[in-house]
Every structure is written in structure tokens, then in C-alpha cells.
Short mmCIF file of N, CA and C in Angstrom, two decimals:
data_model
loop_
_atom_site.label_atom_id
_atom_site.label_comp_id
_atom_site.label_asym_id
_atom_site.label_seq_id
_atom_site.Cartn_x
_atom_site.Cartn_y
_atom_site.Cartn_z
N UNK A 1 -72.37 67.47 4.50
CA UNK A 1 -72.06 66.02 4.10
C UNK A 1 -73.19 65.61 3.29
N UNK A 2 -72.70 65.00 1.91
CA UNK A 2 -73.67 64.49 1.01
C UNK A 2 -73.69 63.02 1.14
N UNK A 3 -74.95 62.72 1.00
CA UNK A 3 -75.20 61.17 0.98
C UNK A 3 -75.44 60.65 -0.40
N UNK A 4 -74.81 59.41 -0.64
CA UNK A 4 -75.20 58.66 -1.96
C UNK A 4 -75.77 57.45 -1.73
N UNK A 5 -77.00 57.23 -2.38
CA UNK A 5 -77.73 56.15 -2.32
C UNK A 5 -77.13 55.03 -3.03
N UNK A 6 -77.33 53.76 -2.18
CA UNK A 6 -76.61 52.71 -2.73
C UNK A 6 -77.61 51.46 -3.01
N UNK A 7 -78.76 51.65 -3.92
CA UNK A 7 -79.73 50.63 -3.97
C UNK A 7 -79.30 49.29 -4.29
N UNK A 8 -78.05 49.02 -4.96
CA UNK A 8 -77.77 47.63 -5.29
C UNK A 8 -77.31 46.81 -3.90
N UNK A 9 -77.24 47.47 -2.80
CA UNK A 9 -76.88 46.74 -1.57
C UNK A 9 -78.35 46.29 -0.93
N UNK A 10 -79.27 46.58 -1.51
CA UNK A 10 -80.64 46.29 -0.95
C UNK A 10 -80.83 44.66 -0.71
N UNK A 11 -80.33 43.88 -1.83
CA UNK A 11 -80.60 42.43 -1.57
C UNK A 11 -79.78 41.92 -0.50
N UNK A 12 -78.55 42.45 -0.33
CA UNK A 12 -77.52 42.07 0.78
C UNK A 12 -78.07 42.36 2.05
N UNK A 13 -78.59 43.48 2.16
CA UNK A 13 -79.10 44.01 3.47
C UNK A 13 -80.31 43.11 3.96
N UNK A 14 -81.29 42.90 3.00
CA UNK A 14 -82.49 42.09 3.28
C UNK A 14 -82.05 40.78 3.64
N UNK A 15 -81.11 40.12 2.96
CA UNK A 15 -80.52 38.85 3.36
C UNK A 15 -79.91 38.77 4.76
N UNK A 16 -78.99 39.66 4.91
CA UNK A 16 -78.16 39.71 6.05
C UNK A 16 -78.80 40.08 7.38
N UNK A 17 -80.11 40.87 7.34
CA UNK A 17 -80.65 41.20 8.53
C UNK A 17 -81.33 40.09 9.28
N UNK A 18 -82.13 39.28 8.48
CA UNK A 18 -82.87 38.29 9.07
C UNK A 18 -82.15 37.12 9.30
N UNK A 19 -80.63 37.08 9.18
CA UNK A 19 -79.97 35.89 9.13
C UNK A 19 -80.21 35.09 10.36
N UNK A 20 -80.39 33.72 10.31
CA UNK A 20 -80.60 32.87 11.47
C UNK A 20 -79.30 32.10 11.70
N UNK A 21 -78.55 31.69 10.59
CA UNK A 21 -77.43 30.93 10.85
C UNK A 21 -76.25 31.79 10.32
N UNK A 22 -75.10 31.56 11.02
CA UNK A 22 -73.95 32.44 10.38
C UNK A 22 -73.45 31.75 9.04
N UNK A 23 -73.20 32.73 8.18
CA UNK A 23 -72.89 32.06 6.77
C UNK A 23 -71.62 31.65 6.81
N UNK A 24 -70.72 32.11 7.59
CA UNK A 24 -69.16 31.59 7.67
C UNK A 24 -69.27 30.19 8.51
N UNK A 25 -69.91 29.96 9.50
CA UNK A 25 -70.07 28.79 10.18
C UNK A 25 -70.65 27.78 9.28
N UNK A 26 -71.64 28.09 8.49
CA UNK A 26 -72.41 27.08 7.61
C UNK A 26 -71.32 26.84 6.36
N UNK A 27 -70.61 27.83 6.00
CA UNK A 27 -69.65 27.57 4.91
C UNK A 27 -68.57 26.59 5.29
N UNK A 28 -68.01 26.83 6.53
CA UNK A 28 -66.92 25.93 7.11
C UNK A 28 -67.38 24.51 7.20
N UNK A 29 -68.73 24.32 7.73
CA UNK A 29 -69.21 22.90 7.88
C UNK A 29 -69.65 22.21 6.56
N UNK A 30 -69.89 23.00 5.55
CA UNK A 30 -70.52 22.36 4.31
C UNK A 30 -69.44 21.54 3.56
N UNK A 31 -69.62 20.37 3.19
CA UNK A 31 -68.73 19.41 2.46
C UNK A 31 -68.50 19.89 1.10
N UNK A 32 -69.37 20.49 0.43
CA UNK A 32 -69.23 20.78 -0.88
C UNK A 32 -68.52 22.29 -1.08
N UNK A 33 -67.20 22.43 -1.10
CA UNK A 33 -66.63 23.61 -1.22
C UNK A 33 -67.04 24.38 -2.44
N UNK A 34 -67.28 23.92 -3.47
CA UNK A 34 -67.74 24.59 -4.65
C UNK A 34 -69.13 25.43 -4.42
N UNK A 35 -70.09 24.67 -3.84
CA UNK A 35 -71.33 25.26 -3.53
C UNK A 35 -71.26 26.36 -2.38
N UNK A 36 -70.23 26.22 -1.54
CA UNK A 36 -70.04 27.06 -0.46
C UNK A 36 -69.23 28.23 -0.75
N UNK A 37 -68.63 28.08 -2.03
CA UNK A 37 -67.64 29.03 -2.66
C UNK A 37 -66.51 29.15 -1.70
N UNK A 38 -66.18 28.03 -1.05
CA UNK A 38 -64.87 27.98 -0.38
C UNK A 38 -63.68 27.76 -1.11
N UNK A 39 -62.79 28.57 -1.17
CA UNK A 39 -61.53 28.35 -2.11
C UNK A 39 -60.34 27.66 -1.43
N UNK A 40 -60.10 27.84 -0.18
CA UNK A 40 -59.05 27.38 0.52
C UNK A 40 -59.50 27.16 2.01
N UNK A 41 -58.83 26.06 2.65
CA UNK A 41 -59.08 25.88 4.02
C UNK A 41 -57.65 25.61 4.69
N UNK A 42 -57.48 26.34 5.82
CA UNK A 42 -56.33 26.32 6.71
C UNK A 42 -56.86 25.44 7.76
N UNK A 43 -55.88 25.49 8.90
CA UNK A 43 -56.25 24.81 10.07
C UNK A 43 -57.21 25.61 10.79
N UNK A 44 -56.99 27.06 10.87
CA UNK A 44 -58.01 27.86 11.66
C UNK A 44 -58.81 28.80 10.92
N UNK A 45 -58.60 28.87 9.53
CA UNK A 45 -59.31 29.89 8.90
C UNK A 45 -59.52 29.34 7.43
N UNK A 46 -60.32 30.06 6.71
CA UNK A 46 -60.63 29.62 5.31
C UNK A 46 -60.88 31.00 4.42
N UNK A 47 -60.80 30.67 3.29
CA UNK A 47 -60.99 31.78 2.23
C UNK A 47 -62.22 31.43 1.36
N UNK A 48 -63.17 32.43 1.20
CA UNK A 48 -64.34 32.08 0.34
C UNK A 48 -64.63 33.29 -0.50
N UNK A 49 -65.39 33.18 -1.54
CA UNK A 49 -65.86 34.28 -2.20
C UNK A 49 -66.84 34.98 -1.56
N UNK A 50 -67.18 36.31 -1.80
CA UNK A 50 -68.16 36.93 -1.32
C UNK A 50 -69.31 37.00 -2.37
N UNK A 51 -70.45 36.54 -1.85
CA UNK A 51 -71.47 36.44 -2.78
C UNK A 51 -72.15 37.61 -3.22
N UNK A 52 -71.75 38.81 -2.68
CA UNK A 52 -72.17 40.00 -3.08
C UNK A 52 -71.02 41.00 -3.30
N UNK A 53 -70.11 40.58 -4.29
CA UNK A 53 -68.80 41.36 -4.47
C UNK A 53 -68.79 42.69 -4.94
N UNK A 54 -67.89 43.44 -4.56
CA UNK A 54 -67.71 44.89 -5.07
C UNK A 54 -66.92 44.68 -6.39
N UNK A 55 -66.10 43.81 -6.55
CA UNK A 55 -65.46 43.49 -7.75
C UNK A 55 -65.24 42.17 -7.96
N UNK A 56 -64.93 41.57 -9.25
CA UNK A 56 -64.59 40.23 -9.39
C UNK A 56 -63.22 39.90 -8.54
N UNK A 57 -63.50 38.77 -7.86
CA UNK A 57 -62.28 38.28 -7.12
C UNK A 57 -62.34 38.67 -5.59
N UNK A 58 -63.43 39.40 -5.21
CA UNK A 58 -63.59 39.77 -3.79
C UNK A 58 -63.79 38.56 -2.90
N UNK A 59 -62.68 38.59 -2.07
CA UNK A 59 -62.67 37.33 -1.20
C UNK A 59 -62.86 37.81 0.29
N UNK A 60 -63.18 36.82 1.08
CA UNK A 60 -63.14 37.00 2.56
C UNK A 60 -62.44 35.93 3.14
N UNK A 61 -61.57 36.11 4.26
CA UNK A 61 -60.93 35.11 5.03
C UNK A 61 -61.68 35.33 6.28
N UNK A 62 -62.16 34.09 6.78
CA UNK A 62 -62.74 33.96 8.14
C UNK A 62 -62.19 32.74 9.03
N UNK A 63 -62.20 32.98 10.18
CA UNK A 63 -61.84 31.84 11.19
C UNK A 63 -62.97 30.74 11.10
N UNK A 64 -62.45 29.53 11.44
CA UNK A 64 -63.44 28.66 11.58
C UNK A 64 -64.23 28.63 12.82
N UNK A 65 -63.71 29.14 13.96
CA UNK A 65 -64.45 29.47 15.14
C UNK A 65 -65.42 30.66 15.07
N UNK A 66 -66.49 30.59 15.58
CA UNK A 66 -67.26 31.90 15.56
C UNK A 66 -66.92 32.79 16.64
N UNK A 67 -66.23 33.87 16.15
CA UNK A 67 -65.64 34.87 16.86
C UNK A 67 -66.14 36.17 16.48
N UNK A 68 -66.53 37.05 17.35
CA UNK A 68 -66.85 38.43 16.92
C UNK A 68 -65.72 39.24 16.85
N UNK A 69 -64.72 39.05 17.86
CA UNK A 69 -63.58 39.91 18.14
C UNK A 69 -62.15 39.39 17.56
N UNK A 70 -61.45 40.09 16.62
CA UNK A 70 -60.16 39.60 16.15
C UNK A 70 -59.31 39.32 17.28
N UNK A 71 -59.46 40.22 18.35
CA UNK A 71 -58.30 40.06 19.41
C UNK A 71 -58.66 38.85 20.23
N UNK A 72 -59.82 38.12 20.02
CA UNK A 72 -60.07 36.97 20.82
C UNK A 72 -59.47 35.83 20.17
N UNK A 73 -58.96 35.93 18.93
CA UNK A 73 -58.27 34.83 18.27
C UNK A 73 -56.94 34.56 18.84
N UNK A 74 -56.58 33.19 18.65
CA UNK A 74 -55.30 32.78 19.20
C UNK A 74 -54.32 33.16 18.40
N UNK A 75 -52.95 33.09 18.82
CA UNK A 75 -51.77 33.50 17.90
C UNK A 75 -51.65 32.57 16.72
N UNK A 76 -52.09 31.28 16.67
CA UNK A 76 -51.84 30.43 15.50
C UNK A 76 -52.93 31.03 14.45
N UNK A 77 -54.15 31.27 14.92
CA UNK A 77 -55.30 31.89 14.07
C UNK A 77 -54.91 33.17 13.39
N UNK A 78 -54.26 34.02 14.12
CA UNK A 78 -53.89 35.24 13.78
C UNK A 78 -52.78 35.20 12.70
N UNK A 79 -51.94 34.38 12.85
CA UNK A 79 -50.64 33.98 12.09
C UNK A 79 -51.20 33.39 10.78
N UNK A 80 -52.01 32.54 10.88
CA UNK A 80 -52.45 31.86 9.74
C UNK A 80 -53.33 32.80 8.90
N UNK A 81 -54.09 33.69 9.40
CA UNK A 81 -54.83 34.71 8.60
C UNK A 81 -53.80 35.52 7.85
N UNK A 82 -52.79 35.94 8.50
CA UNK A 82 -51.70 36.71 7.69
C UNK A 82 -51.27 35.95 6.58
N UNK A 83 -50.92 34.61 6.79
CA UNK A 83 -50.40 33.81 5.74
C UNK A 83 -51.45 33.65 4.50
N UNK A 84 -52.74 33.42 4.96
CA UNK A 84 -53.63 33.30 3.88
C UNK A 84 -54.02 34.62 3.17
N UNK A 85 -53.79 35.71 3.72
CA UNK A 85 -54.07 37.06 3.05
C UNK A 85 -52.95 37.23 2.14
N UNK A 86 -51.62 36.77 2.48
CA UNK A 86 -50.65 36.94 1.53
C UNK A 86 -50.89 35.94 0.23
N UNK A 87 -51.37 34.83 0.55
CA UNK A 87 -51.62 33.83 -0.43
C UNK A 87 -52.76 34.46 -1.32
N UNK A 88 -53.87 35.02 -0.74
CA UNK A 88 -54.83 35.52 -1.51
C UNK A 88 -54.40 36.75 -2.41
N UNK A 89 -53.47 37.63 -1.98
CA UNK A 89 -52.92 38.71 -2.81
C UNK A 89 -52.03 38.12 -3.85
N UNK A 90 -51.23 36.96 -3.67
CA UNK A 90 -50.57 36.24 -4.78
C UNK A 90 -51.59 35.90 -5.83
N UNK A 91 -52.56 34.98 -5.34
CA UNK A 91 -53.52 34.48 -6.31
C UNK A 91 -54.28 35.56 -7.07
N UNK A 92 -54.68 36.48 -6.34
CA UNK A 92 -55.38 37.66 -7.15
C UNK A 92 -54.69 38.27 -8.14
N UNK A 93 -53.28 38.66 -7.92
CA UNK A 93 -52.37 39.25 -8.75
C UNK A 93 -52.42 38.39 -10.01
N UNK A 94 -52.06 36.98 -9.80
CA UNK A 94 -51.96 36.07 -11.05
C UNK A 94 -53.13 36.01 -11.87
N UNK A 95 -54.31 35.89 -11.04
CA UNK A 95 -55.69 35.77 -11.98
C UNK A 95 -56.15 36.97 -12.45
N UNK A 96 -56.03 38.18 -11.77
CA UNK A 96 -56.77 39.45 -12.31
C UNK A 96 -55.78 40.52 -12.63
N UNK A 97 -54.42 40.51 -12.16
CA UNK A 97 -53.66 41.71 -12.42
C UNK A 97 -54.30 43.04 -11.89
N UNK A 98 -54.73 43.23 -10.58
CA UNK A 98 -55.36 44.31 -10.17
C UNK A 98 -54.19 45.42 -10.02
N UNK A 99 -54.59 46.65 -10.15
CA UNK A 99 -53.73 47.81 -9.66
C UNK A 99 -53.63 48.04 -8.31
N UNK A 100 -54.48 47.52 -7.54
CA UNK A 100 -54.38 47.75 -6.09
C UNK A 100 -55.36 46.90 -5.39
N UNK A 101 -55.37 47.05 -4.12
CA UNK A 101 -56.43 46.19 -3.24
C UNK A 101 -56.91 47.03 -2.17
N UNK A 102 -58.19 46.78 -1.70
CA UNK A 102 -58.71 47.22 -0.48
C UNK A 102 -58.69 46.05 0.41
N UNK A 103 -58.29 46.01 1.79
CA UNK A 103 -58.54 44.96 2.58
C UNK A 103 -58.83 45.51 4.05
N UNK A 104 -59.75 44.70 4.60
CA UNK A 104 -60.05 45.45 5.83
C UNK A 104 -61.24 44.57 6.59
N UNK A 105 -61.49 44.80 7.78
CA UNK A 105 -62.72 44.17 8.79
C UNK A 105 -63.45 45.19 9.13
N UNK A 106 -64.75 44.94 9.03
CA UNK A 106 -65.81 45.73 9.61
C UNK A 106 -66.19 45.01 11.00
N UNK A 107 -65.83 45.50 12.06
CA UNK A 107 -65.98 44.86 13.51
C UNK A 107 -67.15 45.56 14.18
N UNK A 108 -68.09 44.67 14.32
CA UNK A 108 -69.36 45.30 14.83
C UNK A 108 -70.30 45.99 13.88
N UNK A 109 -71.61 45.71 14.28
CA UNK A 109 -72.70 46.24 13.32
C UNK A 109 -72.59 47.72 12.98
N UNK A 110 -72.28 48.47 14.07
CA UNK A 110 -72.12 49.94 13.79
C UNK A 110 -70.89 50.30 12.87
N UNK A 111 -69.98 49.33 12.58
CA UNK A 111 -68.94 49.56 11.88
C UNK A 111 -69.13 49.07 10.37
N UNK A 112 -70.43 48.59 10.17
CA UNK A 112 -70.76 48.05 8.88
C UNK A 112 -70.78 46.58 8.76
N UNK A 113 -70.49 45.80 9.65
CA UNK A 113 -70.28 44.41 9.59
C UNK A 113 -71.65 43.82 9.09
N UNK A 114 -71.83 43.13 8.05
CA UNK A 114 -73.00 42.45 7.69
C UNK A 114 -73.29 41.21 8.58
N UNK A 115 -72.18 40.57 8.93
CA UNK A 115 -72.13 39.34 9.78
C UNK A 115 -71.39 39.76 11.07
N UNK A 116 -71.87 40.47 12.03
CA UNK A 116 -71.10 41.14 13.15
C UNK A 116 -70.63 40.01 14.12
N UNK A 117 -71.15 39.01 14.10
CA UNK A 117 -70.80 37.92 15.15
C UNK A 117 -69.64 37.01 14.70
N UNK A 118 -69.04 37.26 13.58
CA UNK A 118 -68.05 36.35 13.00
C UNK A 118 -67.09 37.23 12.34
N UNK A 119 -65.98 37.54 12.79
CA UNK A 119 -65.04 38.48 12.14
C UNK A 119 -64.50 37.95 10.91
N UNK A 120 -64.17 38.73 9.84
CA UNK A 120 -63.66 38.24 8.61
C UNK A 120 -62.94 39.44 7.95
N UNK A 121 -62.06 39.12 7.04
CA UNK A 121 -61.16 40.17 6.43
C UNK A 121 -61.49 40.03 4.99
N UNK A 122 -62.03 41.18 4.42
CA UNK A 122 -62.30 41.59 3.12
C UNK A 122 -61.06 41.64 2.27
N UNK A 123 -60.82 41.01 1.10
CA UNK A 123 -59.85 41.30 0.21
C UNK A 123 -60.48 41.61 -1.13
N UNK A 124 -60.23 43.00 -1.72
CA UNK A 124 -60.98 43.38 -2.79
C UNK A 124 -59.93 43.85 -3.87
N UNK A 125 -59.74 43.13 -4.87
CA UNK A 125 -58.94 43.71 -6.04
C UNK A 125 -59.61 44.84 -6.56
N UNK A 126 -58.63 45.92 -7.01
CA UNK A 126 -59.23 47.24 -7.40
C UNK A 126 -58.48 47.67 -8.75
N UNK A 127 -59.10 48.29 -9.63
CA UNK A 127 -58.49 48.90 -10.83
C UNK A 127 -58.84 50.37 -10.98
N UNK A 128 -57.86 51.09 -11.59
CA UNK A 128 -58.32 52.57 -11.90
C UNK A 128 -59.50 52.43 -12.65
N UNK A 129 -60.50 53.17 -12.20
CA UNK A 129 -61.75 53.42 -13.10
C UNK A 129 -62.79 52.31 -12.84
N UNK A 130 -62.47 51.33 -11.87
CA UNK A 130 -63.43 50.35 -11.65
C UNK A 130 -64.85 50.70 -10.82
N UNK A 131 -64.88 52.03 -10.57
CA UNK A 131 -66.23 52.82 -10.02
C UNK A 131 -66.68 53.45 -11.20
N UNK A 132 -67.88 53.39 -11.38
CA UNK A 132 -68.61 54.06 -12.53
C UNK A 132 -69.83 54.51 -12.30
N UNK A 133 -70.70 55.08 -13.21
CA UNK A 133 -71.79 55.64 -12.91
C UNK A 133 -72.95 54.63 -13.05
N UNK A 134 -72.84 53.57 -13.30
CA UNK A 134 -74.06 52.46 -13.44
C UNK A 134 -74.55 52.24 -11.98
N UNK A 135 -73.99 51.98 -10.97
CA UNK A 135 -74.71 51.86 -9.73
C UNK A 135 -75.42 53.07 -9.38
N UNK A 136 -74.98 54.32 -9.64
CA UNK A 136 -75.72 55.31 -9.15
C UNK A 136 -76.70 55.75 -9.98
N UNK A 137 -76.63 55.80 -11.36
CA UNK A 137 -77.70 56.13 -12.28
C UNK A 137 -78.67 55.09 -12.55
N UNK A 138 -78.11 53.94 -12.71
CA UNK A 138 -78.88 52.78 -13.27
C UNK A 138 -79.35 51.67 -12.10
N UNK A 139 -78.80 51.88 -10.89
CA UNK A 139 -79.09 51.00 -9.90
C UNK A 139 -78.43 49.62 -10.17
N UNK A 140 -77.43 49.52 -11.03
CA UNK A 140 -77.00 48.38 -11.61
C UNK A 140 -75.47 48.16 -11.37
N UNK A 141 -74.95 47.10 -11.05
CA UNK A 141 -73.54 46.92 -10.97
C UNK A 141 -73.13 45.96 -12.17
N UNK A 142 -72.07 46.23 -12.91
CA UNK A 142 -71.55 45.56 -14.06
C UNK A 142 -70.43 44.74 -13.62
N UNK A 143 -70.54 43.42 -13.82
CA UNK A 143 -69.44 42.53 -13.50
C UNK A 143 -68.97 41.71 -14.79
N UNK A 144 -67.73 41.52 -14.85
CA UNK A 144 -67.12 40.82 -15.98
C UNK A 144 -67.26 39.27 -15.86
N UNK A 145 -67.62 38.69 -14.77
CA UNK A 145 -67.81 37.30 -14.63
C UNK A 145 -68.85 37.13 -13.49
N UNK A 146 -69.24 35.76 -13.53
CA UNK A 146 -70.20 35.32 -12.47
C UNK A 146 -69.44 34.61 -11.39
N UNK A 147 -70.13 34.26 -10.20
CA UNK A 147 -69.34 33.78 -9.08
C UNK A 147 -68.72 32.32 -9.49
N UNK A 148 -69.29 31.53 -10.31
CA UNK A 148 -69.02 30.24 -10.85
C UNK A 148 -67.70 30.39 -11.44
N UNK A 149 -67.61 31.33 -12.46
CA UNK A 149 -66.46 31.56 -13.28
C UNK A 149 -65.34 32.07 -12.33
N UNK A 150 -65.55 32.88 -11.35
CA UNK A 150 -64.45 33.24 -10.59
C UNK A 150 -64.05 32.14 -9.75
N UNK A 151 -64.88 31.36 -9.36
CA UNK A 151 -64.44 30.05 -8.46
C UNK A 151 -63.62 29.13 -9.23
N UNK A 152 -63.94 28.90 -10.59
CA UNK A 152 -63.20 28.02 -11.46
C UNK A 152 -61.82 28.56 -11.82
N UNK A 153 -61.80 29.88 -11.77
CA UNK A 153 -60.53 30.57 -12.11
C UNK A 153 -59.61 30.54 -10.84
N UNK A 154 -60.02 30.91 -9.54
CA UNK A 154 -59.24 30.95 -8.39
C UNK A 154 -59.03 29.66 -7.65
N UNK A 155 -59.81 28.67 -7.62
CA UNK A 155 -59.66 27.43 -6.92
C UNK A 155 -58.42 26.73 -7.39
N UNK A 156 -58.08 26.51 -8.55
CA UNK A 156 -56.72 25.79 -8.91
C UNK A 156 -55.56 26.73 -8.43
N UNK A 157 -55.53 27.86 -8.44
CA UNK A 157 -54.56 28.73 -8.05
C UNK A 157 -54.19 28.53 -6.42
N UNK A 158 -55.36 28.66 -5.72
CA UNK A 158 -55.35 28.38 -4.27
C UNK A 158 -54.87 27.04 -3.96
N UNK A 159 -55.14 26.05 -4.80
CA UNK A 159 -54.58 24.62 -4.72
C UNK A 159 -53.21 24.67 -4.88
N UNK A 160 -52.72 25.32 -5.75
CA UNK A 160 -51.18 25.54 -6.01
C UNK A 160 -50.48 26.17 -4.78
N UNK A 161 -51.17 27.28 -4.26
CA UNK A 161 -50.63 27.87 -3.09
C UNK A 161 -50.57 26.83 -1.89
N UNK A 162 -51.60 26.09 -1.62
CA UNK A 162 -51.63 25.07 -0.58
C UNK A 162 -50.35 24.16 -0.65
N UNK A 163 -50.26 23.62 -1.92
CA UNK A 163 -49.20 22.70 -2.23
C UNK A 163 -47.78 23.43 -1.87
N UNK A 164 -47.75 24.75 -2.30
CA UNK A 164 -46.35 25.49 -2.03
C UNK A 164 -46.13 25.66 -0.50
N UNK A 165 -47.24 26.14 0.37
CA UNK A 165 -47.29 26.08 1.66
C UNK A 165 -46.89 24.86 2.37
N UNK A 166 -47.41 23.74 1.75
CA UNK A 166 -47.14 22.36 2.30
C UNK A 166 -45.55 22.01 2.18
N UNK A 167 -44.97 22.34 0.93
CA UNK A 167 -43.71 22.04 0.73
C UNK A 167 -42.70 23.03 1.72
N UNK A 168 -43.15 24.21 1.75
CA UNK A 168 -42.30 25.20 2.61
C UNK A 168 -42.30 24.57 3.95
N UNK A 169 -43.39 24.15 4.52
CA UNK A 169 -43.55 23.53 5.89
C UNK A 169 -42.76 22.29 6.05
N UNK A 170 -42.67 21.49 5.12
CA UNK A 170 -41.77 20.37 5.25
C UNK A 170 -40.42 20.64 5.25
N UNK A 171 -40.06 21.60 4.37
CA UNK A 171 -38.63 21.96 4.34
C UNK A 171 -38.22 22.76 5.76
N UNK A 172 -39.05 23.55 6.18
CA UNK A 172 -38.76 24.03 7.49
C UNK A 172 -38.56 23.06 8.58
N UNK A 173 -39.53 21.88 8.58
CA UNK A 173 -39.24 20.86 9.63
C UNK A 173 -38.16 20.15 9.38
N UNK A 174 -37.72 19.86 8.10
CA UNK A 174 -36.32 19.24 7.86
C UNK A 174 -35.12 20.04 8.35
N UNK A 175 -35.19 21.29 8.22
CA UNK A 175 -34.19 22.21 8.57
C UNK A 175 -33.97 22.28 10.16
N UNK A 176 -35.22 22.17 10.64
CA UNK A 176 -35.27 22.15 12.22
C UNK A 176 -34.72 20.91 12.76
N UNK A 177 -35.12 19.76 12.16
CA UNK A 177 -34.57 18.54 12.47
C UNK A 177 -33.00 18.17 12.31
N UNK A 178 -32.62 18.83 11.42
CA UNK A 178 -31.18 18.80 11.02
C UNK A 178 -30.43 19.70 12.02
N UNK A 179 -30.97 20.82 12.58
CA UNK A 179 -30.25 21.70 13.24
C UNK A 179 -30.23 21.07 14.89
N UNK A 180 -30.93 20.08 15.12
CA UNK A 180 -31.01 19.48 16.41
C UNK A 180 -29.81 18.79 16.82
#
């Protein structure tokens, strides 16, 4: 087996290891969504930008409750996470037109979770050729935009998604009321 050095992850590891407060719990409590990079809030979960993105548009979906295990989440939280995941895919397709996505959870420190005590789903837009030699040779990642630009691009699209979900919910309640 060959090992590849990833020196660009050093800042993340240094910050993540001595963490005193959970970044997800702090982001949920914070009142300034822009400063916390929170793009959307649901009843049980929220979407925020990853401050150490692999690609532009790298999002995370996390529950508002501090839970390490996904299987400890209630059915409402699990269903909403799936809905927010679908919304994230729609928004990222509109904003970036990626050719694919990586999505997943690292549950537990040994699985690579930087925040092992609070499960979260990573959603990463991908393009053919988005990996290159710069991180390996130059110890540098090249991004086409900073986090503030990403936030400004995505937040209005997530606001549109929220309004769409609200309309769908109202229509569903009307239909249910008529069928009684």
C-alpha cells in the first residue's frame, strides 16, 4: 500500500483536535447565519458550508441535536435529512452544474470524523479533473471562489427551496383536509 501525504489538511486537523465546543451546535445557536455559514434551517437539521472544503459548494447537513450516531436520530430528523439532501443536490446542480457528487458520513473518530460527537452528512460537488497535482506537489489547493462568494451564491437558492417546500407542505395539508 502506498501512502499519500495531505499537508493541506494540517490546519483542519490542528483546529479540529483541540475543539472545546461542537462546531455544529455553535452554528445552530448562532443568530447570524452568514457568519456561521448556515445556508438553510429545518425543524431538525440544517445545512452549512464546510469551512475546509474539498471543492466549491462542499456542504454539510447536521442535526440540531448533538448526536454521535445517526441511528439515534428520530424518524422525523432522518426524513428531513433526506429532504434537505435532495434540496442540496438541486441547489448545487443549479449553482455549479457538477458532473457528480460525493456524499457520506464519517461516523466515529476512527472512520475519519473530524467532529465525532455530532454526525453530519457531507455533500461534495465533483467534476472530472477536479483533482490535480497542486495539493501533492505544491501543498496548495486551488479554489475558484472563497466561502463568502459561495454563501452569496447558494443562500438565495436555498431560500427558494424553502419556499418551494413550504408551498408543497401547504398543498399536502389542503389535500389531506379535503379528503377527510
